[in-house]
Amino acid sequence: MSDLLDALLNDPNRSEEDKKETALNRELFLKSLSYFADKKVDFVMFEKTRTSGTVKEFDSMMHNIYVEDLETPTGITSKALLRSTDIISFSCTIPPTKTGNHV
């Protein structure tokens, strides 16, 4: 757990409801990150560089993202570590959900 999160969850001046909300938000954030695993993700980096690759994992403090088959303007790198401080945004396409009758 990060020092900041630990401080937020253990601050005696915060209400229990506020602490629970912080913990819930952290859980939802981590679950949303797990969605990106093994998906092709588009990254917008500083200096307006656009790259894409398959996300394999995030480190526990979100400092780095391990990516495979990273496509850059200069070519494809089979394995790369992207620093989160160099990333402006990242996204991926969410496939439509199936609808209709299910047997």
mmCIF file with all atom_site columns, N, CA, C and O in Angstrom, residues 4-55:
data_model
loop_
_atom_site.group_PDB
_atom_site.id
_atom_site.type_symbol
_atom_site.label_atom_id
_atom_site.label_alt_id
_atom_site.label_comp_id
_atom_site.label_asym_id
_atom_site.label_entity_id
_atom_site.label_seq_id
_atom_site.pdbx_PDB_ins_code
_atom_site.Cartn_x
_atom_site.Cartn_y
_atom_site.Cartn_z
_atom_site.occupancy
_atom_site.B_iso_or_equiv
_atom_site.pdbx_formal_charge
_atom_site.auth_seq_id
_atom_site.auth_comp_id
_atom_site.auth_asym_id
_atom_site.auth_atom_id
_atom_site.pdbx_PDB_model_num
ATOM 1   N N  . LEU A 1 4  ? 0.719   7.339  0.922   1.00 0.00 ? 4  LEU A N  1
ATOM 2   C CA . LEU A 1 4  ? -0.417  8.259  0.888   1.00 0.00 ? 4  LEU A CA 1
ATOM 3   C C  . LEU A 1 4  ? -1.723  7.535  1.209   1.00 0.00 ? 4  LEU A C  1
ATOM 4   O O  . LEU A 1 4  ? -2.516  7.995  2.025   1.00 0.00 ? 4  LEU A O  1
ATOM 5   N N  . LEU A 1 5  ? -1.934  6.380  0.576   1.00 0.00 ? 5  LEU A N  1
ATOM 6   C CA . LEU A 1 5  ? -3.157  5.627  0.835   1.00 0.00 ? 5  LEU A CA 1
ATOM 7   C C  . LEU A 1 5  ? -3.206  5.165  2.289   1.00 0.00 ? 5  LEU A C  1
ATOM 8   O O  . LEU A 1 5  ? -4.250  5.250  2.936   1.00 0.00 ? 5  LEU A O  1
ATOM 9   N N  . ASP A 1 6  ? -2.086  4.710  2.791   1.00 0.00 ? 6  ASP A N  1
ATOM 10  C CA . ASP A 1 6  ? -2.014  4.290  4.193   1.00 0.00 ? 6  ASP A CA 1
ATOM 11  C C  . ASP A 1 6  ? -2.369  5.458  5.111   1.00 0.00 ? 6  ASP A C  1
ATOM 12  O O  . ASP A 1 6  ? -3.134  5.310  6.068   1.00 0.00 ? 6  ASP A O  1
ATOM 13  N N  . ALA A 1 7  ? -1.836  6.634  4.818   1.00 0.00 ? 7  ALA A N  1
ATOM 14  C CA . ALA A 1 7  ? -2.138  7.821  5.628   1.00 0.00 ? 7  ALA A CA 1
ATOM 15  C C  . ALA A 1 7  ? -3.620  8.181  5.542   1.00 0.00 ? 7  ALA A C  1
ATOM 16  O O  . ALA A 1 7  ? -4.248  8.520  6.550   1.00 0.00 ? 7  ALA A O  1
ATOM 17  N N  . LEU A 1 8  ? -4.194  8.080  4.343   1.00 0.00 ? 8  LEU A N  1
ATOM 18  C CA . LEU A 1 8  ? -5.617  8.400  4.178   1.00 0.00 ? 8  LEU A CA 1
ATOM 19  C C  . LEU A 1 8  ? -6.511  7.435  4.949   1.00 0.00 ? 8  LEU A C  1
ATOM 20  O O  . LEU A 1 8  ? -7.484  7.835  5.579   1.00 0.00 ? 8  LEU A O  1
ATOM 21  N N  . LEU A 1 9  ? -6.171  6.151  4.880   1.00 0.00 ? 9  LEU A N  1
ATOM 22  C CA . LEU A 1 9  ? -7.016  5.154  5.540   1.00 0.00 ? 9  LEU A CA 1
ATOM 23  C C  . LEU A 1 9  ? -6.845  5.142  7.050   1.00 0.00 ? 9  LEU A C  1
ATOM 24  O O  . LEU A 1 9  ? -7.732  4.678  7.762   1.00 0.00 ? 9  LEU A O  1
ATOM 25  N N  . ASN A 1 10 ? -5.727  5.644  7.546   1.00 0.00 ? 10 ASN A N  1
ATOM 26  C CA . ASN A 1 10 ? -5.473  5.620  8.992   1.00 0.00 ? 10 ASN A CA 1
ATOM 27  C C  . ASN A 1 10 ? -5.549  6.981  9.653   1.00 0.00 ? 10 ASN A C  1
ATOM 28  O O  . ASN A 1 10 ? -5.230  7.108  10.828  1.00 0.00 ? 10 ASN A O  1
ATOM 29  N N  . ASP A 1 11 ? -5.989  7.990  8.934   1.00 0.00 ? 11 ASP A N  1
ATOM 30  C CA . ASP A 1 11 ? -6.110  9.337  9.496   1.00 0.00 ? 11 ASP A CA 1
ATOM 31  C C  . ASP A 1 11 ? -7.254  9.374  10.507  1.00 0.00 ? 11 ASP A C  1
ATOM 32  O O  . ASP A 1 11 ? -8.413  9.161  10.145  1.00 0.00 ? 11 ASP A O  1
ATOM 33  N N  . PRO A 1 12 ? -6.957  9.649  11.779  1.00 0.00 ? 12 PRO A N  1
ATOM 34  C CA . PRO A 1 12 ? -8.011  9.654  12.798  1.00 0.00 ? 12 PRO A CA 1
ATOM 35  C C  . PRO A 1 12 ? -9.022  10.790 12.618  1.00 0.00 ? 12 PRO A C  1
ATOM 36  O O  . PRO A 1 12 ? -10.110 10.749 13.191  1.00 0.00 ? 12 PRO A O  1
ATOM 37  N N  . ASN A 1 13 ? -8.701  11.792 11.810  1.00 0.00 ? 13 ASN A N  1
ATOM 38  C CA . ASN A 1 13 ? -9.602  12.926 11.601  1.00 0.00 ? 13 ASN A CA 1
ATOM 39  C C  . ASN A 1 13 ? -10.630 12.671 10.498  1.00 0.00 ? 13 ASN A C  1
ATOM 40  O O  . ASN A 1 13 ? -11.524 13.475 10.306  1.00 0.00 ? 13 ASN A O  1
ATOM 41  N N  . ARG A 1 14 ? -10.494 11.559 9.785   1.00 0.00 ? 14 ARG A N  1
ATOM 42  C CA . ARG A 1 14 ? -11.437 11.234 8.716   1.00 0.00 ? 14 ARG A CA 1
ATOM 43  C C  . ARG A 1 14 ? -12.512 10.284 9.231   1.00 0.00 ? 14 ARG A C  1
ATOM 44  O O  . ARG A 1 14 ? -12.245 9.405  10.027  1.00 0.00 ? 14 ARG A O  1
ATOM 45  N N  . SER A 1 15 ? -13.707 10.455 8.737   1.00 0.00 ? 15 SER A N  1
ATOM 46  C CA . SER A 1 15 ? -14.809 9.599  9.168   1.00 0.00 ? 15 SER A CA 1
ATOM 47  C C  . SER A 1 15 ? -14.636 8.191  8.604   1.00 0.00 ? 15 SER A C  1
ATOM 48  O O  . SER A 1 15 ? -13.952 7.983  7.605   1.00 0.00 ? 15 SER A O  1
ATOM 49  N N  . GLU A 1 16 ? -15.287 7.235  9.235   1.00 0.00 ? 16 GLU A N  1
ATOM 50  C CA . GLU A 1 16 ? -15.241 5.848  8.744   1.00 0.00 ? 16 GLU A CA 1
ATOM 51  C C  . GLU A 1 16 ? -15.846 5.758  7.346   1.00 0.00 ? 16 GLU A C  1
ATOM 52  O O  . GLU A 1 16 ? -15.354 5.020  6.500   1.00 0.00 ? 16 GLU A O  1
ATOM 53  N N  . GLU A 1 17 ? -16.887 6.527  7.114   1.00 0.00 ? 17 GLU A N  1
ATOM 54  C CA . GLU A 1 17 ? -17.535 6.520  5.794   1.00 0.00 ? 17 GLU A CA 1
ATOM 55  C C  . GLU A 1 17 ? -16.558 7.019  4.726   1.00 0.00 ? 17 GLU A C  1
ATOM 56  O O  . GLU A 1 17 ? -16.463 6.448  3.640   1.00 0.00 ? 17 GLU A O  1
ATOM 57  N N  . ASP A 1 18 ? -15.818 8.064  5.037   1.00 0.00 ? 18 ASP A N  1
ATOM 58  C CA . ASP A 1 18 ? -14.839 8.603  4.098   1.00 0.00 ? 18 ASP A CA 1
ATOM 59  C C  . ASP A 1 18 ? -13.715 7.598  3.841   1.00 0.00 ? 18 ASP A C  1
ATOM 60  O O  . ASP A 1 18 ? -13.264 7.430  2.710   1.00 0.00 ? 18 ASP A O  1
ATOM 61  N N  . LYS A 1 19 ? -13.275 6.902  4.877   1.00 0.00 ? 19 LYS A N  1
ATOM 62  C CA . LYS A 1 19 ? -12.228 5.886  4.724   1.00 0.00 ? 19 LYS A CA 1
ATOM 63  C C  . LYS A 1 19 ? -12.718 4.731  3.856   1.00 0.00 ? 19 LYS A C  1
ATOM 64  O O  . LYS A 1 19 ? -11.983 4.222  3.001   1.00 0.00 ? 19 LYS A O  1
ATOM 65  N N  . LYS A 1 20 ? -13.976 4.319  4.053   1.00 0.00 ? 20 LYS A N  1
ATOM 66  C CA . LYS A 1 20 ? -14.545 3.245  3.247   1.00 0.00 ? 20 LYS A CA 1
ATOM 67  C C  . LYS A 1 20 ? -14.653 3.667  1.784   1.00 0.00 ? 20 LYS A C  1
ATOM 68  O O  . LYS A 1 20 ? -14.395 2.877  0.878   1.00 0.00 ? 20 LYS A O  1
ATOM 69  N N  . GLU A 1 21 ? -15.012 4.919  1.561   1.00 0.00 ? 21 GLU A N  1
ATOM 70  C CA . GLU A 1 21 ? -15.122 5.424  0.196   1.00 0.00 ? 21 GLU A CA 1
ATOM 71  C C  . GLU A 1 21 ? -13.751 5.430  -0.487  1.00 0.00 ? 21 GLU A C  1
ATOM 72  O O  . GLU A 1 21 ? -13.628 5.052  -1.651  1.00 0.00 ? 21 GLU A O  1
ATOM 73  N N  . THR A 1 22 ? -12.720 5.826  0.242   1.00 0.00 ? 22 THR A N  1
ATOM 74  C CA . THR A 1 22 ? -11.359 5.812  -0.306  1.00 0.00 ? 22 THR A CA 1
ATOM 75  C C  . THR A 1 22 ? -10.949 4.392  -0.671  1.00 0.00 ? 22 THR A C  1
ATOM 76  O O  . THR A 1 22 ? -10.393 4.147  -1.755  1.00 0.00 ? 22 THR A O  1
ATOM 77  N N  . ALA A 1 23 ? -11.223 3.442  0.209   1.00 0.00 ? 23 ALA A N  1
ATOM 78  C CA . ALA A 1 23 ? -10.876 2.044  -0.047  1.00 0.00 ? 23 ALA A CA 1
ATOM 79  C C  . ALA A 1 23 ? -11.652 1.509  -1.249  1.00 0.00 ? 23 ALA A C  1
ATOM 80  O O  . ALA A 1 23 ? -11.090 0.799  -2.095  1.00 0.00 ? 23 ALA A O  1
ATOM 81  N N  . LEU A 1 24 ? -12.932 1.848  -1.353  1.00 0.00 ? 24 LEU A N  1
ATOM 82  C CA . LEU A 1 24 ? -13.750 1.412  -2.482  1.00 0.00 ? 24 LEU A CA 1
ATOM 83  C C  . LEU A 1 24 ? -13.224 2.002  -3.795  1.00 0.00 ? 24 LEU A C  1
ATOM 84  O O  . LEU A 1 24 ? -13.120 1.296  -4.791  1.00 0.00 ? 24 LEU A O  1
ATOM 85  N N  . ASN A 1 25 ? -12.893 3.281  -3.786  1.00 0.00 ? 25 ASN A N  1
ATOM 86  C CA . ASN A 1 25 ? -12.355 3.919  -4.992  1.00 0.00 ? 25 ASN A CA 1
ATOM 87  C C  . ASN A 1 25 ? -11.048 3.265  -5.413  1.00 0.00 ? 25 ASN A C  1
ATOM 88  O O  . ASN A 1 25 ? -10.810 3.061  -6.609  1.00 0.00 ? 25 ASN A O  1
ATOM 89  N N  . ARG A 1 26 ? -10.204 2.917  -4.461  1.00 0.00 ? 26 ARG A N  1
ATOM 90  C CA . ARG A 1 26 ? -8.942  2.238  -4.771  1.00 0.00 ? 26 ARG A CA 1
ATOM 91  C C  . ARG A 1 26 ? -9.228  0.867  -5.403  1.00 0.00 ? 26 ARG A C  1
ATOM 92  O O  . ARG A 1 26 ? -8.614  0.490  -6.387  1.00 0.00 ? 26 ARG A O  1
ATOM 93  N N  . GLU A 1 27 ? -10.181 0.140  -4.839  1.00 0.00 ? 27 GLU A N  1
ATOM 94  C CA . GLU A 1 27 ? -10.540 -1.172 -5.369  1.00 0.00 ? 27 GLU A CA 1
ATOM 95  C C  . GLU A 1 27 ? -11.066 -1.056 -6.796  1.00 0.00 ? 27 GLU A C  1
ATOM 96  O O  . GLU A 1 27 ? -10.676 -1.824 -7.682  1.00 0.00 ? 27 GLU A O  1
ATOM 97  N N  . LEU A 1 28 ? -11.942 -0.089 -7.045  1.00 0.00 ? 28 LEU A N  1
ATOM 98  C CA . LEU A 1 28 ? -12.496 0.103  -8.385  1.00 0.00 ? 28 LEU A CA 1
ATOM 99  C C  . LEU A 1 28 ? -11.408 0.501  -9.384  1.00 0.00 ? 28 LEU A C  1
ATOM 100 O O  . LEU A 1 28 ? -11.400 0.046  -10.523 1.00 0.00 ? 28 LEU A O  1
ATOM 101 N N  . PHE A 1 29 ? -10.480 1.340  -8.940  1.00 0.00 ? 29 PHE A N  1
ATOM 102 C CA . PHE A 1 29 ? -9.362  1.745  -9.793  1.00 0.00 ? 29 PHE A CA 1
ATOM 103 C C  . PHE A 1 29 ? -8.520  0.528  -10.179 1.00 0.00 ? 29 PHE A C  1
ATOM 104 O O  . PHE A 1 29 ? -8.193  0.334  -11.353 1.00 0.00 ? 29 PHE A O  1
ATOM 105 N N  . LEU A 1 30 ? -8.197  -0.314 -9.213  1.00 0.00 ? 30 LEU A N  1
ATOM 106 C CA . LEU A 1 30 ? -7.385  -1.498 -9.496  1.00 0.00 ? 30 LEU A CA 1
ATOM 107 C C  . LEU A 1 30 ? -8.125  -2.476 -10.412 1.00 0.00 ? 30 LEU A C  1
ATOM 108 O O  . LEU A 1 30 ? -7.522  -3.070 -11.304 1.00 0.00 ? 30 LEU A O  1
ATOM 109 N N  . LYS A 1 31 ? -9.428  -2.626 -10.212 1.00 0.00 ? 31 LYS A N  1
ATOM 110 C CA . LYS A 1 31 ? -10.210 -3.498 -11.092 1.00 0.00 ? 31 LYS A CA 1
ATOM 111 C C  . LYS A 1 31 ? -10.228 -2.949 -12.513 1.00 0.00 ? 31 LYS A C  1
ATOM 112 O O  . LYS A 1 31 ? -10.155 -3.710 -13.475 1.00 0.00 ? 31 LYS A O  1
ATOM 113 N N  . SER A 1 32 ? -10.316 -1.627 -12.649 1.00 0.00 ? 32 SER A N  1
ATOM 114 C CA . SER A 1 32 ? -10.326 -1.051 -13.992 1.00 0.00 ? 32 SER A CA 1
ATOM 115 C C  . SER A 1 32 ? -8.986  -1.271 -14.686 1.00 0.00 ? 32 SER A C  1
ATOM 116 O O  . SER A 1 32 ? -8.941  -1.504 -15.889 1.00 0.00 ? 32 SER A O  1
ATOM 117 N N  . LEU A 1 33 ? -7.893  -1.244 -13.936 1.00 0.00 ? 33 LEU A N  1
ATOM 118 C CA . LEU A 1 33 ? -6.586  -1.511 -14.530 1.00 0.00 ? 33 LEU A CA 1
ATOM 119 C C  . LEU A 1 33 ? -6.484  -2.948 -15.024 1.00 0.00 ? 33 LEU A C  1
ATOM 120 O O  . LEU A 1 33 ? -5.881  -3.214 -16.065 1.00 0.00 ? 33 LEU A O  1
ATOM 121 N N  . SER A 1 34 ? -7.081  -3.868 -14.294 1.00 0.00 ? 34 SER A N  1
ATOM 122 C CA . SER A 1 34 ? -7.004  -5.273 -14.689 1.00 0.00 ? 34 SER A CA 1
ATOM 123 C C  . SER A 1 34 ? -7.691  -5.508 -16.031 1.00 0.00 ? 34 SER A C  1
ATOM 124 O O  . SER A 1 34 ? -7.355  -6.444 -16.751 1.00 0.00 ? 34 SER A O  1
ATOM 125 N N  . TYR A 1 35 ? -8.629  -4.652 -16.397 1.00 0.00 ? 35 TYR A N  1
ATOM 126 C CA . TYR A 1 35 ? -9.299  -4.784 -17.690 1.00 0.00 ? 35 TYR A CA 1
ATOM 127 C C  . TYR A 1 35 ? -8.292  -4.662 -18.844 1.00 0.00 ? 35 TYR A C  1
ATOM 128 O O  . TYR A 1 35 ? -8.433  -5.297 -19.871 1.00 0.00 ? 35 TYR A O  1
ATOM 129 N N  . PHE A 1 36 ? -7.264  -3.830 -18.666 1.00 0.00 ? 36 PHE A N  1
ATOM 130 C CA . PHE A 1 36 ? -6.313  -3.558 -19.742 1.00 0.00 ? 36 PHE A CA 1
ATOM 131 C C  . PHE A 1 36 ? -5.335  -4.705 -19.992 1.00 0.00 ? 36 PHE A C  1
ATOM 132 O O  . PHE A 1 36 ? -4.657  -4.722 -21.018 1.00 0.00 ? 36 PHE A O  1
ATOM 133 N N  . ALA A 1 37 ? -5.243  -5.656 -19.077 1.00 0.00 ? 37 ALA A N  1
ATOM 134 C CA . ALA A 1 37 ? -4.285  -6.759 -19.234 1.00 0.00 ? 37 ALA A CA 1
ATOM 135 C C  . ALA A 1 37 ? -4.567  -7.532 -20.516 1.00 0.00 ? 37 ALA A C  1
ATOM 136 O O  . ALA A 1 37 ? -5.709  -7.885 -20.816 1.00 0.00 ? 37 ALA A O  1
ATOM 137 N N  . ASP A 1 38 ? -3.516  -7.753 -21.286 1.00 0.00 ? 38 ASP A N  1
ATOM 138 C CA . ASP A 1 38 ? -3.568  -8.497 -22.551 1.00 0.00 ? 38 ASP A CA 1
ATOM 139 C C  . ASP A 1 38 ? -4.429  -7.833 -23.620 1.00 0.00 ? 38 ASP A C  1
ATOM 140 O O  . ASP A 1 38 ? -4.876  -8.494 -24.556 1.00 0.00 ? 38 ASP A O  1
ATOM 141 N N  . LYS A 1 39 ? -4.658  -6.547 -23.494 1.00 0.00 ? 39 LYS A N  1
ATOM 142 C CA . LYS A 1 39 ? -5.403  -5.797 -24.506 1.00 0.00 ? 39 LYS A CA 1
ATOM 143 C C  . LYS A 1 39 ? -4.441  -4.863 -25.239 1.00 0.00 ? 39 LYS A C  1
ATOM 144 O O  . LYS A 1 39 ? -3.469  -4.372 -24.681 1.00 0.00 ? 39 LYS A O  1
ATOM 145 N N  . LYS A 1 40 ? -4.749  -4.615 -26.512 1.00 0.00 ? 40 LYS A N  1
ATOM 146 C CA . LYS A 1 40 ? -3.981  -3.620 -27.254 1.00 0.00 ? 40 LYS A CA 1
ATOM 147 C C  . LYS A 1 40 ? -4.451  -2.242 -26.795 1.00 0.00 ? 40 LYS A C  1
ATOM 148 O O  . LYS A 1 40 ? -5.646  -1.945 -26.820 1.00 0.00 ? 40 LYS A O  1
ATOM 149 N N  . VAL A 1 41 ? -3.493  -1.441 -26.359 1.00 0.00 ? 41 VAL A N  1
ATOM 150 C CA . VAL A 1 41 ? -3.796  -0.142 -25.770 1.00 0.00 ? 41 VAL A CA 1
ATOM 151 C C  . VAL A 1 41 ? -3.063  0.941  -26.553 1.00 0.00 ? 41 VAL A C  1
ATOM 152 O O  . VAL A 1 41 ? -1.915  0.750  -26.969 1.00 0.00 ? 41 VAL A O  1
ATOM 153 N N  . ASP A 1 42 ? -3.737  2.053  -26.766 1.00 0.00 ? 42 ASP A N  1
ATOM 154 C CA . ASP A 1 42 ? -3.135  3.217  -27.413 1.00 0.00 ? 42 ASP A CA 1
ATOM 155 C C  . ASP A 1 42 ? -2.666  4.183  -26.332 1.00 0.00 ? 42 ASP A C  1
ATOM 156 O O  . ASP A 1 42 ? -3.414  4.493  -25.398 1.00 0.00 ? 42 ASP A O  1
ATOM 157 N N  . PHE A 1 43 ? -1.425  4.657  -26.467 1.00 0.00 ? 43 PHE A N  1
ATOM 158 C CA . PHE A 1 43 ? -0.835  5.581  -25.505 1.00 0.00 ? 43 PHE A CA 1
ATOM 159 C C  . PHE A 1 43 ? -0.552  6.912  -26.177 1.00 0.00 ? 43 PHE A C  1
ATOM 160 O O  . PHE A 1 43 ? -0.077  6.953  -27.310 1.00 0.00 ? 43 PHE A O  1
ATOM 161 N N  . VAL A 1 44 ? -0.842  7.990  -25.485 1.00 0.00 ? 44 VAL A N  1
ATOM 162 C CA . VAL A 1 44 ? -0.414  9.324  -25.897 1.00 0.00 ? 44 VAL A CA 1
ATOM 163 C C  . VAL A 1 44 ? 0.659   9.728  -24.901 1.00 0.00 ? 44 VAL A C  1
ATOM 164 O O  . VAL A 1 44 ? 0.403   9.805  -23.698 1.00 0.00 ? 44 VAL A O  1
ATOM 165 N N  . MET A 1 45 ? 1.864   9.957  -25.436 1.00 0.00 ? 45 MET A N  1
ATOM 166 C CA . MET A 1 45 ? 3.012   10.277 -24.595 1.00 0.00 ? 45 MET A CA 1
ATOM 167 C C  . MET A 1 45 ? 3.322   11.770 -24.706 1.00 0.00 ? 45 MET A C  1
ATOM 168 O O  . MET A 1 45 ? 2.800   12.462 -25.574 1.00 0.00 ? 45 MET A O  1
ATOM 169 N N  . PHE A 1 46 ? 4.198   12.243 -23.825 1.00 0.00 ? 46 PHE A N  1
ATOM 170 C CA . PHE A 1 46 ? 4.656   13.620 -23.948 1.00 0.00 ? 46 PHE A CA 1
ATOM 171 C C  . PHE A 1 46 ? 5.324   13.822 -25.295 1.00 0.00 ? 46 PHE A C  1
ATOM 172 O O  . PHE A 1 46 ? 5.739   12.867 -25.943 1.00 0.00 ? 46 PHE A O  1
ATOM 173 N N  . GLU A 1 47 ? 5.433   15.046 -25.730 1.00 0.00 ? 47 GLU A N  1
ATOM 174 C CA . GLU A 1 47 ? 5.955   15.408 -27.046 1.00 0.00 ? 47 GLU A CA 1
ATOM 175 C C  . GLU A 1 47 ? 5.032   14.928 -28.157 1.00 0.00 ? 47 GLU A C  1
ATOM 176 O O  . GLU A 1 47 ? 5.466   14.727 -29.283 1.00 0.00 ? 47 GLU A O  1
ATOM 177 N N  . LYS A 1 48 ? 3.753   14.672 -27.801 1.00 0.00 ? 48 LYS A N  1
ATOM 178 C CA . LYS A 1 48 ? 2.715   14.287 -28.770 1.00 0.00 ? 48 LYS A CA 1
ATOM 179 C C  . LYS A 1 48 ? 3.024   12.983 -29.502 1.00 0.00 ? 48 LYS A C  1
ATOM 180 O O  . LYS A 1 48 ? 2.551   12.755 -30.609 1.00 0.00 ? 48 LYS A O  1
ATOM 181 N N  . THR A 1 49 ? 3.815   12.117 -28.896 1.00 0.00 ? 49 THR A N  1
ATOM 182 C CA . THR A 1 49 ? 4.116   10.817 -29.479 1.00 0.00 ? 49 THR A CA 1
ATOM 183 C C  . THR A 1 49 ? 2.953   9.873  -29.205 1.00 0.00 ? 49 THR A C  1
ATOM 184 O O  . THR A 1 49 ? 2.450   9.812  -28.090 1.00 0.00 ? 49 THR A O  1
ATOM 185 N N  . ARG A 1 50 ? 2.542   9.145  -30.219 1.00 0.00 ? 50 ARG A N  1
ATOM 186 C CA . ARG A 1 50 ? 1.479   8.145  -30.080 1.00 0.00 ? 50 ARG A CA 1
ATOM 187 C C  . ARG A 1 50 ? 2.091   6.773  -30.291 1.00 0.00 ? 50 ARG A C  1
ATOM 188 O O  . ARG A 1 50 ? 2.827   6.557  -31.252 1.00 0.00 ? 50 ARG A O  1
ATOM 189 N N  . THR A 1 51 ? 1.784   5.864  -29.378 1.00 0.00 ? 51 THR A N  1
ATOM 190 C CA . THR A 1 51 ? 2.277   4.492  -29.476 1.00 0.00 ? 51 THR A CA 1
ATOM 191 C C  . THR A 1 51 ? 1.123   3.549  -29.140 1.00 0.00 ? 51 THR A C  1
ATOM 192 O O  . THR A 1 51 ? 0.088   3.972  -28.629 1.00 0.00 ? 51 THR A O  1
ATOM 193 N N  . SER A 1 52 ? 1.326   2.280  -29.414 1.00 0.00 ? 52 SER A N  1
ATOM 194 C CA . SER A 1 52 ? 0.340   1.284  -28.992 1.00 0.00 ? 52 SER A CA 1
ATOM 195 C C  . SER A 1 52 ? 1.063   -0.025 -28.754 1.00 0.00 ? 52 SER A C  1
ATOM 196 O O  . SER A 1 52 ? 2.142   -0.267 -29.296 1.00 0.00 ? 52 SER A O  1
ATOM 197 N N  . GLY A 1 53 ? 0.480   -0.839 -27.896 1.00 0.00 ? 53 GLY A N  1
ATOM 198 C CA . GLY A 1 53 ? 1.056   -2.134 -27.595 1.00 0.00 ? 53 GLY A CA 1
ATOM 199 C C  . GLY A 1 53 ? 0.133   -2.926 -26.690 1.00 0.00 ? 53 GLY A C  1
ATOM 200 O O  . GLY A 1 53 ? -0.907  -2.430 -26.255 1.00 0.00 ? 53 GLY A O  1
ATOM 201 N N  . THR A 1 54 ? 0.525   -4.152 -26.407 1.00 0.00 ? 54 THR A N  1
ATOM 202 C CA . THR A 1 54 ? -0.272  -5.030 -25.559 1.00 0.00 ? 54 THR A CA 1
ATOM 203 C C  . THR A 1 54 ? 0.198   -4.895 -24.116 1.00 0.00 ? 54 THR A C  1
ATOM 204 O O  . THR A 1 54 ? 1.354   -5.191 -23.808 1.00 0.00 ? 54 THR A O  1
ATOM 205 N N  . VAL A 1 55 ? -0.698  -4.451 -23.254 1.00 0.00 ? 55 VAL A N  1
ATOM 206 C CA . VAL A 1 55 ? -0.359  -4.280 -21.844 1.00 0.00 ? 55 VAL A CA 1
ATOM 207 C C  . VAL A 1 55 ? -0.264  -5.646 -21.185 1.00 0.00 ? 55 VAL A C  1
ATOM 208 O O  . VAL A 1 55 ? -1.154  -6.481 -21.333 1.00 0.00 ? 55 VAL A O  1
#
